[in-house]
Short mmCIF file of C-alpha atoms in Angstrom, two decimals:
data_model
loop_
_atom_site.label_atom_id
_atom_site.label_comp_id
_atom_site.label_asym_id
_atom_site.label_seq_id
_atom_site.Cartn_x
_atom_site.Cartn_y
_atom_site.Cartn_z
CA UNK A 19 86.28 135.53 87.26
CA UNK A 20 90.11 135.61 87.41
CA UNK A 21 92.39 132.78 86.79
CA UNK A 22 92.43 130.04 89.76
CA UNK A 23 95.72 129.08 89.39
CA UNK A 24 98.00 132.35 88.60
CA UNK A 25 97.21 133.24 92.66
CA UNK A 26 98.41 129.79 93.77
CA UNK A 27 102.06 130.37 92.40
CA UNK A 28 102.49 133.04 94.14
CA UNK A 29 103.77 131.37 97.40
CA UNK A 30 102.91 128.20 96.61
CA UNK A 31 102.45 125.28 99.23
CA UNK A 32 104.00 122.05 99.51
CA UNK A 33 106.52 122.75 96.55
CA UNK A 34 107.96 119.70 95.97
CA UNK A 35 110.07 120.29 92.67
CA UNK A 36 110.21 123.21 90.50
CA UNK A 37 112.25 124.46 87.56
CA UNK A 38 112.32 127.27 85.12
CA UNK A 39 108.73 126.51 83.66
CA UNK A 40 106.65 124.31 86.26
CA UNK A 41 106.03 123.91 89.76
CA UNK A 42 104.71 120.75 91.21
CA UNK A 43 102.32 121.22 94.64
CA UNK A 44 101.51 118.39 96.88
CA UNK A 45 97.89 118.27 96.96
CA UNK A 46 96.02 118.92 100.35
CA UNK A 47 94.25 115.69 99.21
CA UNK A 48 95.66 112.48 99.02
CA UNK A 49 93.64 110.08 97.96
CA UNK A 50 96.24 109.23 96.08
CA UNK A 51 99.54 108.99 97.76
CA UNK A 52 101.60 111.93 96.49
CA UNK A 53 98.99 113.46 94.33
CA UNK A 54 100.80 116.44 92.62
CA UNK A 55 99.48 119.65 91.20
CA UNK A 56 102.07 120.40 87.82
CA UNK A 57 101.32 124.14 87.31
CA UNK A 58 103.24 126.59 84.58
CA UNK A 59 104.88 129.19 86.08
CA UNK A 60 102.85 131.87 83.19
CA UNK A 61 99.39 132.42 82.45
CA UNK A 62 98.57 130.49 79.30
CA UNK A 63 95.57 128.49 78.37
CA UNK A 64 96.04 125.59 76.11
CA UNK A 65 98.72 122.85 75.63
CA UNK A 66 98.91 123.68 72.08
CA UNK A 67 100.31 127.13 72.95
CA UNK A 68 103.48 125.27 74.83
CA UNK A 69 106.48 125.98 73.55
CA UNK A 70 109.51 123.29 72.80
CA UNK A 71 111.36 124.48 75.96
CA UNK A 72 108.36 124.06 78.18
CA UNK A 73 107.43 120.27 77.14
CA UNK A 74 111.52 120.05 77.54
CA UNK A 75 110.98 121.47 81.02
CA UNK A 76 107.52 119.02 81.47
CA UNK A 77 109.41 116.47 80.45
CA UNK A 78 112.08 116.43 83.55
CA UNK A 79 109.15 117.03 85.72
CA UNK A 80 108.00 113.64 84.44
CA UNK A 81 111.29 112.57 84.39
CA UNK A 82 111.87 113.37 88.02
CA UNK A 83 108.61 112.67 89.88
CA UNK A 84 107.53 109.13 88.29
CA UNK A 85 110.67 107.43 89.89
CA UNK A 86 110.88 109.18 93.10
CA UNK A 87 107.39 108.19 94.07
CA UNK A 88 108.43 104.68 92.86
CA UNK A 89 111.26 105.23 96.15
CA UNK A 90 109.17 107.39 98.32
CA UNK A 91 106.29 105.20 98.19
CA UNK A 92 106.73 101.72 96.00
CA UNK A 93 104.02 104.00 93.48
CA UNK A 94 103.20 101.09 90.80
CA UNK A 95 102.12 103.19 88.02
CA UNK A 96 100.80 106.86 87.22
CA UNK A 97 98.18 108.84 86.01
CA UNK A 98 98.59 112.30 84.42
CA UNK A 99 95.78 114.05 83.03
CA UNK A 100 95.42 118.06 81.46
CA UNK A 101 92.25 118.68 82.02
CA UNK A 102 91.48 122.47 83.01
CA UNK A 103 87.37 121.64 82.96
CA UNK A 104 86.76 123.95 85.71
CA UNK A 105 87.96 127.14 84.01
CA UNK A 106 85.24 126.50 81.48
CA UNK A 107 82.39 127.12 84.57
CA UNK A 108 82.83 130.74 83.42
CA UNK A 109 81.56 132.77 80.58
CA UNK A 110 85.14 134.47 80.24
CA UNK A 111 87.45 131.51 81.09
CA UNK A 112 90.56 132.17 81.78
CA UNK A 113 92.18 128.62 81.65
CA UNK A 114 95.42 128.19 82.46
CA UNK A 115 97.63 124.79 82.02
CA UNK A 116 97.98 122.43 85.35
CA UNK A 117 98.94 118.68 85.22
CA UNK A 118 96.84 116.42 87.51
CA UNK A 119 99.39 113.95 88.89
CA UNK A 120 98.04 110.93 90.47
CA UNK A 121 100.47 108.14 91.63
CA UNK A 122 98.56 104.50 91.74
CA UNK A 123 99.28 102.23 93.93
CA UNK A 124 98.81 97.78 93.99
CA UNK A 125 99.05 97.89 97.64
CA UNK A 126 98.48 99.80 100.60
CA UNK A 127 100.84 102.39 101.78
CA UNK A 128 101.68 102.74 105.48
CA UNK A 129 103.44 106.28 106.05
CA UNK A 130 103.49 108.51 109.35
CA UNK A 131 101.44 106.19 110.78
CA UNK A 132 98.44 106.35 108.06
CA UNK A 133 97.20 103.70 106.22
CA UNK A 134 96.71 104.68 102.14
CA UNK A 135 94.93 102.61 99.99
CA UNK A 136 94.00 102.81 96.40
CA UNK A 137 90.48 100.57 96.23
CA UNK A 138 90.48 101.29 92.71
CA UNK A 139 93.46 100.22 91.35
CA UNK A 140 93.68 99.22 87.72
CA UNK A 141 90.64 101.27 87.07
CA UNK A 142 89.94 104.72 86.43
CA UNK A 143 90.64 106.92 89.25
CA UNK A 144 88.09 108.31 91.22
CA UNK A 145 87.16 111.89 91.45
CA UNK A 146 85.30 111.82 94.91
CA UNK A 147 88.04 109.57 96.13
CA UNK A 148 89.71 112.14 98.84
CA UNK A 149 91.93 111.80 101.98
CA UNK A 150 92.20 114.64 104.13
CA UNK A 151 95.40 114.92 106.01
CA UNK A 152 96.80 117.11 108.43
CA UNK A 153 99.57 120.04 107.85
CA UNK A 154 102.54 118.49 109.52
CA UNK A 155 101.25 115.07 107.26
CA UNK A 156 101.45 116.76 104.33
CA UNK A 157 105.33 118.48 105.14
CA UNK A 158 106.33 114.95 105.94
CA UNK A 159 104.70 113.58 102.79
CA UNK A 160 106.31 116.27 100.54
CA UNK A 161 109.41 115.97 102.53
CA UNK A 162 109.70 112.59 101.27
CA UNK A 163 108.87 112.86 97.96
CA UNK A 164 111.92 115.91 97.83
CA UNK A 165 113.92 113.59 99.52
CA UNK A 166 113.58 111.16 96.91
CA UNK A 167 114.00 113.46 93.88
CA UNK B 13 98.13 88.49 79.20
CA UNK B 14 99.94 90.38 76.25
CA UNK B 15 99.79 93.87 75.08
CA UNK B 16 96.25 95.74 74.37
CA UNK B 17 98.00 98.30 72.49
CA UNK B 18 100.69 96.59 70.47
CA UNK B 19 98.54 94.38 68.08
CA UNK B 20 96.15 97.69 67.66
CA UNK B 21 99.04 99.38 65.83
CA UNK B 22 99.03 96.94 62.93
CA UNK B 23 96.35 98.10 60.43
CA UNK B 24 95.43 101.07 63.10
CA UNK B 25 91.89 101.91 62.54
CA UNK B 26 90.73 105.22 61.89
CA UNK B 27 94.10 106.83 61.39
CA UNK B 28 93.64 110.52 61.56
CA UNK B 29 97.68 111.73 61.91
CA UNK B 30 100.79 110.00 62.49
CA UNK B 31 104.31 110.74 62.95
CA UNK B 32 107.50 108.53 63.31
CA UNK B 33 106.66 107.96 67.01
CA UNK B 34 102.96 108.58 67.35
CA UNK B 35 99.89 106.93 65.63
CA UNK B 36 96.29 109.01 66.39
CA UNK B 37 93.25 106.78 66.17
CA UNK B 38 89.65 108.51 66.48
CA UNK B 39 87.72 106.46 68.59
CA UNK B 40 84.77 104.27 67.91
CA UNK B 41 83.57 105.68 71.33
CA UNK B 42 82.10 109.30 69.52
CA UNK B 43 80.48 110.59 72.88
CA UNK B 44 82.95 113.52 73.04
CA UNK B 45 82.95 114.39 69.36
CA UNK B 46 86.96 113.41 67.66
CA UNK B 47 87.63 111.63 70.54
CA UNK B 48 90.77 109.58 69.79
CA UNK B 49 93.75 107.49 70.80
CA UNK B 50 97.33 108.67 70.51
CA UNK B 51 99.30 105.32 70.67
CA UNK B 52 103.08 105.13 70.64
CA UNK B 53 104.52 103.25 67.52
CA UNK B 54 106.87 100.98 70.31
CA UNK B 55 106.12 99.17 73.38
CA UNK B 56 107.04 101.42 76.18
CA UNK B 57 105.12 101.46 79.37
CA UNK B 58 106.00 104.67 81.28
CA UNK B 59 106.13 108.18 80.46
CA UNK B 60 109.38 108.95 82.37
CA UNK B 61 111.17 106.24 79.70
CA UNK B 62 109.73 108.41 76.38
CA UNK B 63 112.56 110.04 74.72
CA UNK B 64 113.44 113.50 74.01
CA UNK B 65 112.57 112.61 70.36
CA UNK B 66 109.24 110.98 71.35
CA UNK B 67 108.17 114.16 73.48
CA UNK B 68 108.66 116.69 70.92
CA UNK B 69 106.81 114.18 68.45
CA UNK B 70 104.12 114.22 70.84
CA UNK B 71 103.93 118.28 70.81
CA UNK B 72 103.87 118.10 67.23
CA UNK B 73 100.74 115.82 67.91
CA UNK B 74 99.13 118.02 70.49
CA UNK B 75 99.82 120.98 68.09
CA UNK B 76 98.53 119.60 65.18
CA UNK B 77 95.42 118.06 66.75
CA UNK B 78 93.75 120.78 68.70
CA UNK B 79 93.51 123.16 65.70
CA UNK B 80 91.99 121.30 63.39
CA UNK B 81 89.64 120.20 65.92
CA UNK B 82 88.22 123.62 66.77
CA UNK B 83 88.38 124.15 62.82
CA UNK B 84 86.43 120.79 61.94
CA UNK B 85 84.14 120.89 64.93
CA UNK B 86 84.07 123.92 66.99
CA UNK B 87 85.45 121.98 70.11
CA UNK B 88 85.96 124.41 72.70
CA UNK B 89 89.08 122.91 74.81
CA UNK B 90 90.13 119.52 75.52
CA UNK B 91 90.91 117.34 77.72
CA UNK B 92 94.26 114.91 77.35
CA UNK B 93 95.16 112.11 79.58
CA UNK B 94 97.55 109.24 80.01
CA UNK B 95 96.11 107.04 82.18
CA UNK B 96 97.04 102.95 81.25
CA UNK B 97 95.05 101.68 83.96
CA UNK B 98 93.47 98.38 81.87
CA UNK B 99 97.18 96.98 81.59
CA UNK B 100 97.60 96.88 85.65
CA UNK B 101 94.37 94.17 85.68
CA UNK B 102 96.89 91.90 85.25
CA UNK B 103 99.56 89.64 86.85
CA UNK B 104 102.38 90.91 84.91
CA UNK B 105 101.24 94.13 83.41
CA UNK B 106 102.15 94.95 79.48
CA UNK B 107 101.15 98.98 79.97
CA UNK B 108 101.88 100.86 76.78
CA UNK B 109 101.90 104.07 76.38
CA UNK B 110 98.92 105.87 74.91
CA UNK B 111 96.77 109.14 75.21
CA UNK B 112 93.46 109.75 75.58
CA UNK B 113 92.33 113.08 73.78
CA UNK B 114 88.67 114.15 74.29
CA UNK B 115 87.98 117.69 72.27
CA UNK B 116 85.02 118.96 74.81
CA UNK B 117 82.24 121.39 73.42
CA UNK B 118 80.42 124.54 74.88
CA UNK B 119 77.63 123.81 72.17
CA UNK B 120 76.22 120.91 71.01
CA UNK B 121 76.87 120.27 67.31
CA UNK B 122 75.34 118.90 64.38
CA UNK B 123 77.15 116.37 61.76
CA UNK B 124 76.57 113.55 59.39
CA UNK B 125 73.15 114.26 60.39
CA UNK B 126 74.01 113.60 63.69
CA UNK B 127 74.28 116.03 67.15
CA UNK B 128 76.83 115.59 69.51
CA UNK B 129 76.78 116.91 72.74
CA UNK B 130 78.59 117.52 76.00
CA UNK B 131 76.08 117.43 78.70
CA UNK B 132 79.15 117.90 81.22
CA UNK B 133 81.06 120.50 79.51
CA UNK B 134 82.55 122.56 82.38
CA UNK B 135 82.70 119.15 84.56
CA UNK B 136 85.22 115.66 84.29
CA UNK B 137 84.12 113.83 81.12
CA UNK B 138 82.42 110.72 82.45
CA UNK B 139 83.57 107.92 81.09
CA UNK B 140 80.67 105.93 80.64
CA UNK B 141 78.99 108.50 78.43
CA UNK B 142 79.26 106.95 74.84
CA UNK B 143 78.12 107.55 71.84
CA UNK B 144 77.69 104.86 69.03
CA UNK B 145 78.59 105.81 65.52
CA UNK B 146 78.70 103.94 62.58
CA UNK B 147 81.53 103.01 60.10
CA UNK B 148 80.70 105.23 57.74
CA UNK B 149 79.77 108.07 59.89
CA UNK B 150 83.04 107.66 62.03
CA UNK B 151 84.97 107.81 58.39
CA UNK B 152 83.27 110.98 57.54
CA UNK B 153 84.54 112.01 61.31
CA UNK B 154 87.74 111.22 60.26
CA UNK B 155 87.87 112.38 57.03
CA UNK B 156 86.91 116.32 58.46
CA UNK B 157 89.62 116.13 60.97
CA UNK B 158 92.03 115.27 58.57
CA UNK B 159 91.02 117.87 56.18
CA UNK B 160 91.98 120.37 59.30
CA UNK B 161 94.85 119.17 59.55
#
């Protein structure tokens, strides 16, 4: 089984701020308001293997999407999590490092004429927890995030 | 309600690694086998407001922890998360910044006398899935990370 994520940065969708290391996706769900995808730009499978100028370049991804979620969307907090479970499903795995960026939120969110809430605010996010939107939702959602970067 | 974290760093428990900025804590919680805490030494409630300084103490942290962990264990990858949740329960919200590090394991794994497994290795850790150690068994825990070190 090849790597899941080495295929998705190669024309990625719904870029919404990259530099020389990372590129953060807007995910197709959004559960979450502005749940982001934080992938590295090069195959490599543990955090432990990151090197000073990558956590430099994580770093001003942090740096750079915590408050402009805080504009885009009044985002109270955040959740960031380095998981990289599924990888493991196989007997080869090919992991390779990806940030889970959820932005929490104390009240509901109206934007483009959805309502987003976060029912489990304060508590641990949930996995099943999904909101499908449509394309031009999404452009508009990422366009606002950019917008505030 | 005050800080969770603040009045945990004052005779920290369990101390497996520190730094100037970092404390690491193994958990009482033993369900994921080293499962620990990485607290930062100041009140600080947001990633985006950590330092340069305090980053690159944190990949000495990461760097330092996940090696010993497959030496002293086996542990097969891990999971790392900065969540802070708890703190948003309340009114005016004290969040402080600290990790959660759960080492995750392809095989189960004998210790102390005890086995540890991951029944959801491959999957999200669950977060109710606990596993009760005692004092001297979660010293003895400690004391093989350390020795990784």
């Amino acid at each position: 089984m090849p790597c899941e994520i080495c295929p998705r940065l190669k024309n990625a969708e719904r870029v919404v701020f990259e530099n020389k290391t990372w590129i953060v996706s807007l995910s197709p769900d959004q559960g979450y308001l502005g749940r982001c995808f934080v992938m590295l730009k090069r195959h490599c499978g543990a955090l432990s293997e990151l090197t000073p100028s990558d956590w430099a370049d994580f770093t001003e991804v942090v740096n750079r999407l915590e408050p402009a979620l805080k504009k885009a969307f009044g985002a109270t907090m955040f959740n960031w999590g380095c998981l990289m479970n599924n990888a493991y499903k196989e007997q080869n795995p090919q992991s390779h490092i990806h940030w889970h960026f959820r932005p929490r939120y104390s009240k509901k969110v109206e934007f483009c004429g959805l309502v987003f809430e976060d029912p489990n605010f304060a508590h641990h996010y949930d996995s099943k927890y999904k909101k499908e939107v449509s394309a031009e939702n999404l452009e508009k959602i990422s366009e606002k995030i950019k917008s505030n970067l």
